[in-house]
C-alpha positions as MATLAB code, in Angstrom:
seq = 'MASIIPLNGKWRAQVRRRGAPTQTRTFATKALAEAWARSVEVDLEAGLVGLVAPTSKTTIGDLIKRYTEEVSKNKPFGKNKTWVLNRMAERKSGLGAVLVNALTVERIIQYITEDRRVRGVTASIDLTYLGSVLKMARAVWRIQAPRGVVDDAREALAHMGMLARSNERDRRPTQSELDALRGYFRLHSRSLMNRPGF';
ca = [
     -51.684   81.191  -13.060;
     -49.814   78.319  -12.074;
     -47.370   77.044  -12.820;
     -45.008   73.648  -12.479;
     -41.235   73.178  -12.486;
     -38.986   70.573  -12.045;
     -36.093   71.185   -9.396;
     -33.969   69.044   -8.088;
     -35.576   65.399   -8.823;
     -38.545   67.976   -7.442;
     -41.771   69.648   -9.291;
     -42.176   72.939   -8.212;
     -45.933   75.015   -7.725;
     -46.054   78.492   -7.693;
     -49.324   79.792   -7.549;
     -49.565   83.695   -8.441;
     -52.416   85.946   -8.270;
     -52.756   89.640   -9.380;
     -54.169   90.981   -5.074;
     -52.945   87.755   -3.524;
     -49.356   87.200   -2.222;
     -47.338   84.389   -4.054;
     -47.587   80.605   -2.864;
     -45.133   77.980   -3.382;
     -44.623   74.523   -1.994;
     -42.314   71.571   -3.323;
     -43.381   68.189   -4.046;
     -42.578   64.670   -5.097;
     -44.535   64.172   -8.357;
     -45.805   66.644  -11.048;
     -49.467   64.946  -10.494;
     -49.292   66.376   -6.447;
     -47.440   69.518   -7.264;
     -50.091   69.707   -9.257;
     -53.260   68.620   -7.229;
     -52.158   71.064   -4.815;
     -52.089   74.256   -7.196;
     -55.398   73.191   -7.993;
     -56.533   73.377   -4.257;
     -55.644   76.825   -4.060;
     -56.252   78.091   -7.152;
     -60.238   77.012   -5.833;
     -59.369   78.354   -2.841;
     -58.297   82.292   -4.514;
     -61.606   82.051   -6.877;
     -63.633   81.018   -3.299;
     -61.964   84.358   -0.958;
     -60.127   82.302    0.927;
     -57.178   84.715    1.007;
     -57.018   85.906    3.568;
     -55.388   82.722    5.325;
     -52.092   83.114    6.469;
     -49.233   81.131    6.276;
     -48.447   78.737    8.427;
     -44.992   79.386   10.390;
     -41.869   77.514    8.753;
     -42.730   75.570   12.329;
     -46.128   75.246   12.692;
     -46.984   71.074   13.441;
     -49.369   69.227   13.235;
     -49.231   68.076   16.276;
     -49.422   72.215   17.439;
     -52.757   72.895   15.341;
     -54.382   69.167   17.382;
     -53.100   71.012   21.024;
     -55.120   73.978   19.653;
     -57.884   72.028   18.749;
     -58.213   70.046   21.865;
     -58.226   72.990   24.062;
     -60.217   75.671   22.092;
     -63.106   72.532   20.417;
     -63.022   70.422   24.113;
     -63.821   72.799   26.072;
     -67.114   74.681   24.512;
     -67.805   70.392   23.589;
     -66.025   68.021   25.802;
     -64.998   65.042   23.483;
     -65.293   61.076   24.746;
     -62.359   59.265   26.052;
     -61.526   57.869   22.372;
     -61.902   61.075   20.127;
     -59.363   61.961   23.522;
     -56.730   59.178   22.911;
     -56.413   59.246   18.496;
     -55.766   62.729   18.710;
     -53.238   62.956   21.723;
     -51.821   59.503   19.780;
     -52.069   61.476   16.836;
     -50.372   64.968   17.921;
     -46.857   62.079   18.795;
     -43.358   63.449   17.842;
     -42.196   60.078   16.977;
     -45.460   57.365   16.170;
     -47.816   60.300   14.558;
     -47.822   63.022   12.540;
     -46.786   65.399   15.686;
     -43.611   66.857   14.027;
     -44.997   66.806   10.677;
     -44.679   70.781    8.898;
     -48.725   71.745    8.696;
     -47.212   73.100    4.798;
     -45.441   69.327    4.178;
     -48.961   66.463    5.169;
     -49.138   65.092    2.470;
     -51.179   62.025    1.511;
     -47.922   60.057    1.203;
     -47.636   60.933    4.883;
     -51.522   60.482    5.996;
     -51.588   56.582    4.164;
     -48.198   56.126    6.027;
     -49.161   57.943    9.804;
     -52.066   54.867    9.374;
     -51.270   51.734    7.800;
     -47.199   52.142    9.700;
     -47.847   54.409   12.228;
     -51.038   53.226   13.624;
     -51.212   49.606   11.528;
     -54.758   50.819   10.913;
     -57.138   49.989    8.607;
     -61.355   49.815    8.560;
     -63.299   51.827   10.717;
     -60.641   52.992   12.561;
     -58.536   54.113   10.302;
     -62.103   56.108    9.243;
     -61.988   57.764   12.237;
     -59.147   58.864   12.192;
     -58.855   60.727    9.105;
     -62.465   61.880   10.214;
     -60.816   63.667   13.284;
     -57.453   64.744   11.217;
     -60.104   65.893    8.512;
     -61.422   67.979   11.280;
     -58.485   69.755   13.066;
     -57.767   70.720    9.413;
     -60.988   71.920    9.178;
     -61.492   73.978   11.821;
     -57.699   75.018   10.819;
     -58.574   77.132    7.585;
     -62.364   77.953    8.836;
     -61.580   79.757   12.495;
     -57.969   80.048   12.634;
     -57.261   81.281    8.935;
     -54.713   79.472    8.352;
     -53.384   77.428    5.519;
     -53.460   74.179    6.650;
     -53.105   71.673    3.086;
     -56.261   71.685    1.591;
     -58.293   68.120   -0.176;
     -55.664   66.380    1.461;
     -56.908   63.859    4.365;
     -59.867   62.820    0.988;
     -57.295   62.189   -1.190;
     -55.691   59.208    1.254;
     -59.277   58.385    2.080;
     -59.828   57.637   -1.064;
     -56.458   56.202   -1.623;
     -57.143   53.678    1.099;
     -60.390   52.805    0.631;
     -59.161   51.719   -2.958;
     -56.461   49.769   -1.142;
     -59.208   48.095    0.463;
     -58.011   49.211    4.174;
     -61.210   51.333    4.154;
     -64.386   50.233    6.091;
     -67.763   51.417    7.134;
     -69.174   50.069   10.068;
     -71.110   46.715   10.431;
     -75.260   47.389   11.160;
     -76.652   45.913   13.156;
     -79.302   43.591   11.931;
     -81.264   42.711   14.693;
     -82.587   43.218   18.231;
     -82.014   41.844   21.191;
     -84.104   39.183   22.188;
     -85.529   38.340   25.168;
     -83.091   36.472   27.496;
     -80.629   38.896   26.565;
     -82.428   41.272   28.148;
     -82.841   40.089   30.803;
     -79.658   38.251   31.261;
     -78.479   42.126   31.290;
     -80.667   43.988   33.269;
     -80.522   40.707   36.004;
     -76.428   41.169   35.239;
     -77.318   45.108   36.370;
     -79.473   44.706   39.157;
     -76.537   42.909   40.939;
     -74.028   45.477   39.742;
     -75.221   48.710   39.187;
     -76.845   51.416   42.205;
     -78.152   53.842   40.186;
     -79.689   51.697   37.463;
     -81.426   49.141   40.889;
     -84.757   51.599   41.967;
     -85.358   52.625   37.896;
     -88.955   51.968   37.584;
     -89.508   48.646   34.874;
     -85.813   47.521   35.604;
];
């Protein structure tokens, strides 16, 4: 059962369940404390009680570094994903210095709107990558990474008009555009010159 109590202008949430360690966190608002307590209770119901609490020094930057090392070894990242994760892991202008157990929806929104100053598809991609890191931490490394913060941040940013999907193509290239591309690559690409039909 969760208890939410005011504490020095903030709200402390505590979840106790027989057979599981007591979990406690402090939040700026009562709503955040209640949302976190619900997510912990859902984890307990789903049998995810074997998760290990991150150390008091484990940061989002640590998780991103481990994710990059372990996941890219088997499935190499493209330049964009590598750049975005490196940018996110920065300590001064990214999320790198944020403690895992202190990551909040507000901090993610601040990162997107103030630190990165991005919107639309770019912001959506950043959120997707961050969500992947946190999911890996929970599912594979069994670390108690925050659950739902990325989804809640995505919902808030969408409500603020900061997110968008990429524009779908609504036409095919014309024959003259294709001919211009072929002409360019004939002059500038040795690997494409000898291809049949090119």
